[in-house]
C-alpha cells in the first residue's frame, strides 16, 4: 500500500507520461505539478517507487516510466473513488443524452461505439448480449406457400429474427398454427440455452412431433446466425495514431487476436463474468492473451442476468484511465436499460 504522497507522485508521473509519451524526470514533476514537497523529496520518492516496481528507468540518463504494477496501483486508487454521487450524476446525464439520440437498439450500439472512440482515442468494442441467452417473447409461423413458411422470433428486449423454412410435403396453414401454439408454450419466457438444456413445460411431448423438431432447428439456426455479429468495433485508426502503434507491425498481433471472433468473444465474455458494478481493468501482462500484453482492456457489463453484453475500450497501457473508465461507465449505463 502506497502512502498518500507516493500515490500523488505516481499519479503525477502517470499523468505526464500519458500526455507526452516520454520518460518523466523529477525536475518536470517539480516544475509542472503542485506536489507540495521539495525536488529532493520527489527524487527520493521516485527512487522508492522504482525499487518497489511501480516505475522503471528505460535508460540510465532518462526519466522514469510507469510499469504495469504502477498503472495497477493508480487504477485501483481511481476505482476506489468510483460511485461518488456527483460523478454518478454526470454519468447518468451523459447516458440519457446518448439514449435520446438513438431511435433503436442497433442504432444505440453503433452510436455508443462511435462515442467511445471519440472520447478515448482508443479502439472501442460493444459486445451485444448473446441472443441464445435472451428470453423469447413470441414465435410466429407464417405460411408463404404450402411448401414454405417464415419463422419469426421476437425476444423480450424487442429484437426480431426471421428465417424461411421449406417442406418436402405440403403443410397446411392450420397445421402451422397448431405448431405455433405448441412452441408458444415451450418458448414463452425461456431462452434458447434453457430450451436446449431441457427446460420448459410440455417440451418432451412437443418434441415428438417431427414438424416441431424441424421448426425448433430453424429457430436455433436463425438465432445463431444473429449471434455471429455480436461485436461492434471502431477505432483502429485511433490506435494507429498512438506513438506505441505508429508502426503498423506493432499493432498487428493485437489485431490478429481481435479479429479472431472466438478469442474476442472469450476475452469479453470473461470480462462480463468477472466485473460487477465498476469497470474491469486489465493492464498489459494481466491479459490472458500474450498478444495483448502491450495494451489495457477496460470493460463493463451491461444488461441483466445471463442476457448481458459488454462494452470495452482497448488501448495502450499509457491510456488516460480516468477518462476511459468514465466513458465505459457512461456507455454501459446508456445500454443497460435497453
GROMACS .gro file of C-alpha atoms in nm:
model
  338
    1UNK     CA    1   0.000   0.000   0.000
    2UNK     CA    2   0.149   0.331  -0.111
    3UNK     CA    3   0.145   0.635   0.114
    4UNK     CA    4  -0.066   0.931   0.004
    5UNK     CA    5   0.245   1.122  -0.101
    6UNK     CA    6   0.383   0.839  -0.312
    7UNK     CA    7   0.042   0.786  -0.466
    8UNK     CA    8   0.038   1.155  -0.555
    9UNK     CA    9   0.386   1.144  -0.709
   10UNK     CA   10   0.298   0.830  -0.904
   11UNK     CA   11  -0.026   0.987  -1.028
   12UNK     CA   12   0.163   1.298  -1.146
   13UNK     CA   13   0.421   1.087  -1.328
   14UNK     CA   14   0.149   0.883  -1.498
   15UNK     CA   15  -0.045   1.196  -1.597
   16UNK     CA   16   0.271   1.343  -1.752
   17UNK     CA   17   0.361   1.021  -1.930
   18UNK     CA   18   0.008   0.977  -2.066
   19UNK     CA   19   0.016   1.331  -2.205
   20UNK     CA   20   0.362   1.321  -2.368
   21UNK     CA   21   0.468   0.956  -2.407
   22UNK     CA   22   0.818   1.047  -2.286
   23UNK     CA   23   1.011   0.937  -1.975
   24UNK     CA   24   0.948   1.175  -1.686
   25UNK     CA   25   1.219   1.331  -1.470
   26UNK     CA   26   1.196   1.469  -1.117
   27UNK     CA   27   1.252   1.824  -1.240
   28UNK     CA   28   0.949   1.801  -1.469
   29UNK     CA   29   0.730   1.682  -1.184
   30UNK     CA   30   0.855   1.956  -0.951
   31UNK     CA   31   0.800   2.233  -1.205
   32UNK     CA   32   0.467   2.124  -1.354
   33UNK     CA   33   0.282   1.972  -1.058
   34UNK     CA   34   0.195   2.115  -0.720
   35UNK     CA   35   0.323   1.825  -0.513
   36UNK     CA   36   0.390   2.034  -0.202
   37UNK     CA   37   0.736   1.886  -0.142
   38UNK     CA   38   1.094   1.972  -0.242
   39UNK     CA   39   1.271   1.845  -0.552
   40UNK     CA   40   1.494   1.629  -0.331
   41UNK     CA   41   1.189   1.465  -0.175
   42UNK     CA   42   1.043   1.397  -0.521
   43UNK     CA   43   1.369   1.233  -0.628
   44UNK     CA   44   1.367   1.019  -0.316
   45UNK     CA   45   1.006   0.913  -0.369
   46UNK     CA   46   1.080   0.822  -0.731
   47UNK     CA   47   1.366   0.600  -0.614
   48UNK     CA   48   1.136   0.427  -0.366
   49UNK     CA   49   0.869   0.377  -0.634
   50UNK     CA   50   1.130   0.235  -0.871
   51UNK     CA   51   1.260  -0.006  -0.605
   52UNK     CA   52   0.901  -0.117  -0.547
   53UNK     CA   53   0.849  -0.193  -0.916
   54UNK     CA   54   0.594   0.084  -0.978
   55UNK     CA   55   0.810   0.275  -1.226
   56UNK     CA   56   1.115   0.193  -1.437
   57UNK     CA   57   1.403   0.380  -1.597
   58UNK     CA   58   1.438   0.272  -1.963
   59UNK     CA   59   1.787   0.428  -1.993
   60UNK     CA   60   2.038   0.542  -1.733
   61UNK     CA   61   2.015   0.907  -1.838
   62UNK     CA   62   1.640   0.902  -1.896
   63UNK     CA   63   1.348   0.976  -1.667
   64UNK     CA   64   1.105   0.712  -1.545
   65UNK     CA   65   0.800   0.549  -1.700
   66UNK     CA   66   0.517   0.361  -1.526
   67UNK     CA   67   0.518  -0.019  -1.514
   68UNK     CA   68   0.208  -0.239  -1.526
   69UNK     CA   69   0.230  -0.254  -1.146
   70UNK     CA   70   0.238   0.125  -1.128
   71UNK     CA   71  -0.065   0.156  -1.352
   72UNK     CA   72  -0.243  -0.104  -1.137
   73UNK     CA   73  -0.185   0.095  -0.817
   74UNK     CA   74  -0.305   0.410  -0.993
   75UNK     CA   75  -0.617   0.243  -1.135
   76UNK     CA   76  -0.707   0.077  -0.805
   77UNK     CA   77  -0.698   0.420  -0.644
   78UNK     CA   78  -0.922   0.556  -0.921
   79UNK     CA   79  -1.173   0.273  -0.883
   80UNK     CA   80  -1.180   0.326  -0.508
   81UNK     CA   81  -1.320   0.673  -0.579
   82UNK     CA   82  -1.594   0.537  -0.809
   83UNK     CA   83  -1.953   0.580  -0.703
   84UNK     CA   84  -1.926   0.936  -0.578
   85UNK     CA   85  -2.267   1.099  -0.606
   86UNK     CA   86  -2.158   1.387  -0.832
   87UNK     CA   87  -1.973   1.150  -1.068
   88UNK     CA   88  -2.274   0.915  -1.085
   89UNK     CA   89  -2.499   1.207  -1.174
   90UNK     CA   90  -2.268   1.320  -1.457
   91UNK     CA   91  -2.262   0.967  -1.597
   92UNK     CA   92  -2.641   0.937  -1.579
   93UNK     CA   93  -2.691   1.262  -1.769
   94UNK     CA   94  -2.440   1.163  -2.038
   95UNK     CA   95  -2.604   0.820  -2.073
   96UNK     CA   96  -2.951   0.974  -2.105
   97UNK     CA   97  -2.826   1.206  -2.378
   98UNK     CA   98  -2.678   0.913  -2.569
   99UNK     CA   99  -3.001   0.712  -2.542
  100UNK     CA  100  -3.212   1.005  -2.659
  101UNK     CA  101  -3.005   1.036  -2.977
  102UNK     CA  102  -3.074   0.676  -3.087
  103UNK     CA  103  -3.401   0.557  -3.239
  104UNK     CA  104  -3.348   0.181  -3.188
  105UNK     CA  105  -3.115  -0.068  -3.021
  106UNK     CA  106  -2.883  -0.130  -3.317
  107UNK     CA  107  -2.851   0.245  -3.368
  108UNK     CA  108  -2.770   0.292  -2.999
  109UNK     CA  109  -2.498   0.025  -3.014
  110UNK     CA  110  -2.335   0.192  -3.315
  111UNK     CA  111  -2.358   0.539  -3.162
  112UNK     CA  112  -2.219   0.413  -2.832
  113UNK     CA  113  -1.919   0.254  -3.003
  114UNK     CA  114  -1.858   0.574  -3.202
  115UNK     CA  115  -1.887   0.792  -2.891
  116UNK     CA  116  -1.642   0.570  -2.701
  117UNK     CA  117  -1.382   0.603  -2.976
  118UNK     CA  118  -1.421   0.982  -2.989
  119UNK     CA  119  -1.398   1.016  -2.611
  120UNK     CA  120  -1.098   0.788  -2.559
  121UNK     CA  121  -0.896   0.788  -2.886
  122UNK     CA  122  -0.881   0.409  -2.847
  123UNK     CA  123  -1.042   0.104  -3.001
  124UNK     CA  124  -1.398   0.061  -2.874
  125UNK     CA  125  -1.597  -0.260  -2.879
  126UNK     CA  126  -1.961  -0.311  -2.789
  127UNK     CA  127  -2.049  -0.678  -2.749
  128UNK     CA  128  -2.422  -0.732  -2.770
  129UNK     CA  129  -2.582  -0.992  -2.541
  130UNK     CA  130  -2.580  -1.342  -2.681
  131UNK     CA  131  -2.918  -1.393  -2.846
  132UNK     CA  132  -2.907  -1.751  -2.718
  133UNK     CA  133  -2.944  -1.612  -2.365
  134UNK     CA  134  -3.227  -1.371  -2.444
  135UNK     CA  135  -3.572  -1.473  -2.332
  136UNK     CA  136  -3.817  -1.533  -2.613
  137UNK     CA  137  -4.145  -1.346  -2.615
  138UNK     CA  138  -4.309  -1.488  -2.925
  139UNK     CA  139  -4.256  -1.738  -3.210
  140UNK     CA  140  -4.473  -1.697  -3.522
  141UNK     CA  141  -4.506  -1.926  -3.824
  142UNK     CA  142  -4.635  -1.754  -4.137
  143UNK     CA  143  -4.738  -1.967  -4.434
  144UNK     CA  144  -4.591  -1.836  -4.761
  145UNK     CA  145  -4.684  -2.134  -4.979
  146UNK     CA  146  -4.789  -2.491  -4.892
  147UNK     CA  147  -4.418  -2.581  -4.912
  148UNK     CA  148  -4.264  -2.277  -4.745
  149UNK     CA  149  -4.311  -2.078  -4.423
  150UNK     CA  150  -4.149  -1.783  -4.247
  151UNK     CA  151  -4.032  -1.830  -3.888
  152UNK     CA  152  -4.035  -1.504  -3.688
  153UNK     CA  153  -3.881  -1.488  -3.338
  154UNK     CA  154  -3.932  -1.187  -3.109
  155UNK     CA  155  -3.720  -1.160  -2.793
  156UNK     CA  156  -3.832  -0.986  -2.475
  157UNK     CA  157  -3.592  -0.697  -2.540
  158UNK     CA  158  -3.760  -0.629  -2.878
  159UNK     CA  159  -3.516  -0.790  -3.122
  160UNK     CA  160  -3.670  -0.967  -3.421
  161UNK     CA  161  -3.518  -1.261  -3.613
  162UNK     CA  162  -3.666  -1.439  -3.913
  163UNK     CA  163  -3.582  -1.727  -4.142
  164UNK     CA  164  -3.760  -1.917  -4.418
  165UNK     CA  165  -3.812  -2.290  -4.390
  166UNK     CA  166  -3.909  -2.533  -4.669
  167UNK     CA  167  -4.107  -2.856  -4.651
  168UNK     CA  168  -4.076  -3.172  -4.858
  169UNK     CA  169  -4.453  -3.216  -4.838
  170UNK     CA  170  -4.744  -2.975  -4.820
  171UNK     CA  171  -4.807  -2.824  -4.477
  172UNK     CA  172  -5.144  -2.652  -4.443
  173UNK     CA  173  -5.170  -2.323  -4.254
  174UNK     CA  174  -5.383  -2.475  -3.977
  175UNK     CA  175  -5.104  -2.726  -3.911
  176UNK     CA  176  -4.857  -2.437  -3.879
  177UNK     CA  177  -5.096  -2.269  -3.637
  178UNK     CA  178  -5.100  -2.586  -3.426
  179UNK     CA  179  -4.718  -2.600  -3.416
  180UNK     CA  180  -4.701  -2.229  -3.337
  181UNK     CA  181  -4.932  -2.284  -3.038
  182UNK     CA  182  -4.718  -2.574  -2.911
  183UNK     CA  183  -4.397  -2.376  -2.949
  184UNK     CA  184  -4.556  -2.078  -2.777
  185UNK     CA  185  -4.597  -2.290  -2.464
  186UNK     CA  186  -4.239  -2.421  -2.490
  187UNK     CA  187  -4.060  -2.097  -2.572
  188UNK     CA  188  -4.251  -1.836  -2.376
  189UNK     CA  189  -4.025  -1.684  -2.111
  190UNK     CA  190  -3.736  -1.923  -2.180
  191UNK     CA  191  -3.403  -1.867  -2.356
  192UNK     CA  192  -3.265  -2.098  -2.625
  193UNK     CA  193  -2.996  -2.215  -2.385
  194UNK     CA  194  -3.264  -2.313  -2.135
  195UNK     CA  195  -3.465  -2.488  -2.404
  196UNK     CA  196  -3.159  -2.678  -2.532
  197UNK     CA  197  -3.089  -2.786  -2.174
  198UNK     CA  198  -3.434  -2.942  -2.148
  199UNK     CA  199  -3.631  -2.677  -1.961
  200UNK     CA  200  -3.985  -2.566  -2.037
  201UNK     CA  201  -4.317  -2.734  -1.964
  202UNK     CA  202  -4.456  -2.959  -2.234
  203UNK     CA  203  -4.125  -2.974  -2.420
  204UNK     CA  204  -4.076  -3.351  -2.420
  205UNK     CA  205  -4.423  -3.409  -2.561
  206UNK     CA  206  -4.390  -3.134  -2.821
  207UNK     CA  207  -4.054  -3.263  -2.949
  208UNK     CA  208  -4.211  -3.595  -3.054
  209UNK     CA  209  -4.369  -3.406  -3.344
  210UNK     CA  210  -4.133  -3.401  -3.650
  211UNK     CA  211  -4.260  -3.061  -3.765
  212UNK     CA  212  -4.199  -2.916  -3.417
  213UNK     CA  213  -3.843  -3.051  -3.416
  214UNK     CA  214  -3.784  -2.911  -3.764
  215UNK     CA  215  -3.915  -2.570  -3.661
  216UNK     CA  216  -3.701  -2.569  -3.348
  217UNK     CA  217  -3.394  -2.641  -3.561
  218UNK     CA  218  -3.483  -2.345  -3.783
  219UNK     CA  219  -3.526  -2.116  -3.481
  220UNK     CA  220  -3.188  -2.224  -3.343
  221UNK     CA  221  -3.018  -2.169  -3.680
  222UNK     CA  222  -3.187  -1.831  -3.720
  223UNK     CA  223  -3.073  -1.701  -3.383
  224UNK     CA  224  -2.723  -1.849  -3.407
  225UNK     CA  225  -2.677  -1.656  -3.731
  226UNK     CA  226  -2.768  -1.340  -3.539
  227UNK     CA  227  -2.519  -1.436  -3.267
  228UNK     CA  228  -2.222  -1.422  -3.506
  229UNK     CA  229  -2.243  -1.041  -3.536
  230UNK     CA  230  -2.236  -0.958  -3.165
  231UNK     CA  231  -1.927  -0.737  -3.173
  232UNK     CA  232  -1.937  -0.377  -3.298
  233UNK     CA  233  -1.593  -0.217  -3.304
  234UNK     CA  234  -1.448   0.116  -3.415
  235UNK     CA  235  -1.121   0.300  -3.370
  236UNK     CA  236  -0.839   0.105  -3.534
  237UNK     CA  237  -0.714   0.432  -3.687
  238UNK     CA  238  -0.719   0.586  -3.338
  239UNK     CA  239  -0.486   0.311  -3.217
  240UNK     CA  240  -0.255   0.367  -3.515
  241UNK     CA  241  -0.229   0.733  -3.413
  242UNK     CA  242  -0.084   0.635  -3.074
  243UNK     CA  243   0.300   0.650  -3.055
  244UNK     CA  244   0.315   0.288  -2.937
  245UNK     CA  245   0.149   0.175  -3.260
  246UNK     CA  246   0.286   0.428  -3.507
  247UNK     CA  247   0.443   0.132  -3.687
  248UNK     CA  248   0.161  -0.089  -3.811
  249UNK     CA  249   0.354  -0.408  -3.733
  250UNK     CA  250   0.338  -0.321  -3.364
  251UNK     CA  251  -0.042  -0.329  -3.384
  252UNK     CA  252  -0.059  -0.646  -3.597
  253UNK     CA  253  -0.051  -0.901  -3.310
  254UNK     CA  254  -0.328  -0.711  -3.131
  255UNK     CA  255  -0.547  -0.701  -3.442
  256UNK     CA  256  -0.491  -1.070  -3.512
  257UNK     CA  257  -0.630  -1.150  -3.169
  258UNK     CA  258  -0.923  -0.911  -3.201
  259UNK     CA  259  -1.016  -1.035  -3.549
  260UNK     CA  260  -1.046  -1.390  -3.420
  261UNK     CA  261  -1.412  -1.393  -3.314
  262UNK     CA  262  -1.364  -1.694  -3.087
  263UNK     CA  263  -1.079  -1.527  -2.895
  264UNK     CA  264  -1.253  -1.188  -2.884
  265UNK     CA  265  -1.578  -1.332  -2.750
  266UNK     CA  266  -1.382  -1.530  -2.488
  267UNK     CA  267  -1.193  -1.220  -2.372
  268UNK     CA  268  -1.500  -1.001  -2.345
  269UNK     CA  269  -1.741  -1.265  -2.218
  270UNK     CA  270  -1.486  -1.342  -1.948
  271UNK     CA  271  -1.484  -0.974  -1.855
  272UNK     CA  272  -1.864  -0.986  -1.838
  273UNK     CA  273  -1.845  -1.266  -1.585
  274UNK     CA  274  -1.582  -1.103  -1.365
  275UNK     CA  275  -1.678  -0.736  -1.348
  276UNK     CA  276  -1.969  -0.626  -1.134
  277UNK     CA  277  -2.052  -0.260  -1.089
  278UNK     CA  278  -1.724  -0.080  -1.153
  279UNK     CA  279  -1.549  -0.144  -1.485
  280UNK     CA  280  -1.294  -0.423  -1.503
  281UNK     CA  281  -0.942  -0.305  -1.596
  282UNK     CA  282  -0.678  -0.547  -1.724
  283UNK     CA  283  -0.338  -0.389  -1.772
  284UNK     CA  284  -0.074  -0.525  -2.009
  285UNK     CA  285   0.058  -0.853  -1.870
  286UNK     CA  286  -0.268  -0.908  -1.676
  287UNK     CA  287  -0.440  -1.000  -2.005
  288UNK     CA  288  -0.479  -1.373  -2.072
  289UNK     CA  289  -0.375  -1.339  -2.438
  290UNK     CA  290   0.001  -1.278  -2.472
  291UNK     CA  291  -0.057  -1.064  -2.781
  292UNK     CA  292  -0.245  -0.816  -2.559
  293UNK     CA  293   0.046  -0.770  -2.316
  294UNK     CA  294   0.110  -0.424  -2.461
  295UNK     CA  295  -0.245  -0.294  -2.420
  296UNK     CA  296  -0.502  -0.241  -2.150
  297UNK     CA  297  -0.865  -0.355  -2.167
  298UNK     CA  298  -1.130  -0.161  -1.977
  299UNK     CA  299  -1.464  -0.342  -1.984
  300UNK     CA  300  -1.802  -0.321  -1.819
  301UNK     CA  301  -2.103  -0.547  -1.823
  302UNK     CA  302  -2.445  -0.410  -1.912
  303UNK     CA  303  -2.787  -0.569  -1.905
  304UNK     CA  304  -2.927  -0.812  -1.652
  305UNK     CA  305  -2.861  -1.173  -1.560
  306UNK     CA  306  -2.727  -1.411  -1.823
  307UNK     CA  307  -2.853  -1.189  -2.108
  308UNK     CA  308  -2.580  -0.932  -2.066
  309UNK     CA  309  -2.344  -0.761  -2.305
  310UNK     CA  310  -2.006  -0.596  -2.266
  311UNK     CA  311  -1.876  -0.254  -2.355
  312UNK     CA  312  -1.497  -0.228  -2.376
  313UNK     CA  313  -1.211   0.002  -2.469
  314UNK     CA  314  -0.873  -0.132  -2.580
  315UNK     CA  315  -0.572   0.097  -2.594
  316UNK     CA  316  -0.207   0.127  -2.497
  317UNK     CA  317  -0.120   0.079  -2.131
  318UNK     CA  318  -0.039   0.452  -2.149
  319UNK     CA  319  -0.409   0.536  -2.177
  320UNK     CA  320  -0.594   0.804  -1.983
  321UNK     CA  321  -0.755   0.563  -1.737
  322UNK     CA  322  -0.968   0.825  -1.568
  323UNK     CA  323  -1.125   0.931  -1.897
  324UNK     CA  324  -1.161   0.576  -2.029
  325UNK     CA  325  -1.320   0.438  -1.711
  326UNK     CA  326  -1.569   0.725  -1.708
  327UNK     CA  327  -1.652   0.673  -2.078
  328UNK     CA  328  -1.706   0.299  -2.029
  329UNK     CA  329  -1.935   0.367  -1.731
  330UNK     CA  330  -2.141   0.608  -1.942
  331UNK     CA  331  -2.166   0.362  -2.230
  332UNK     CA  332  -2.268   0.078  -2.000
  333UNK     CA  333  -2.536   0.297  -1.841
  334UNK     CA  334  -2.669   0.402  -2.182
  335UNK     CA  335  -2.703   0.041  -2.298
  336UNK     CA  336  -2.813  -0.102  -1.966
  337UNK     CA  337  -3.185  -0.030  -1.991
  338UNK     CA  338  -3.221  -0.148  -2.349
   0.00000   0.00000   0.00000
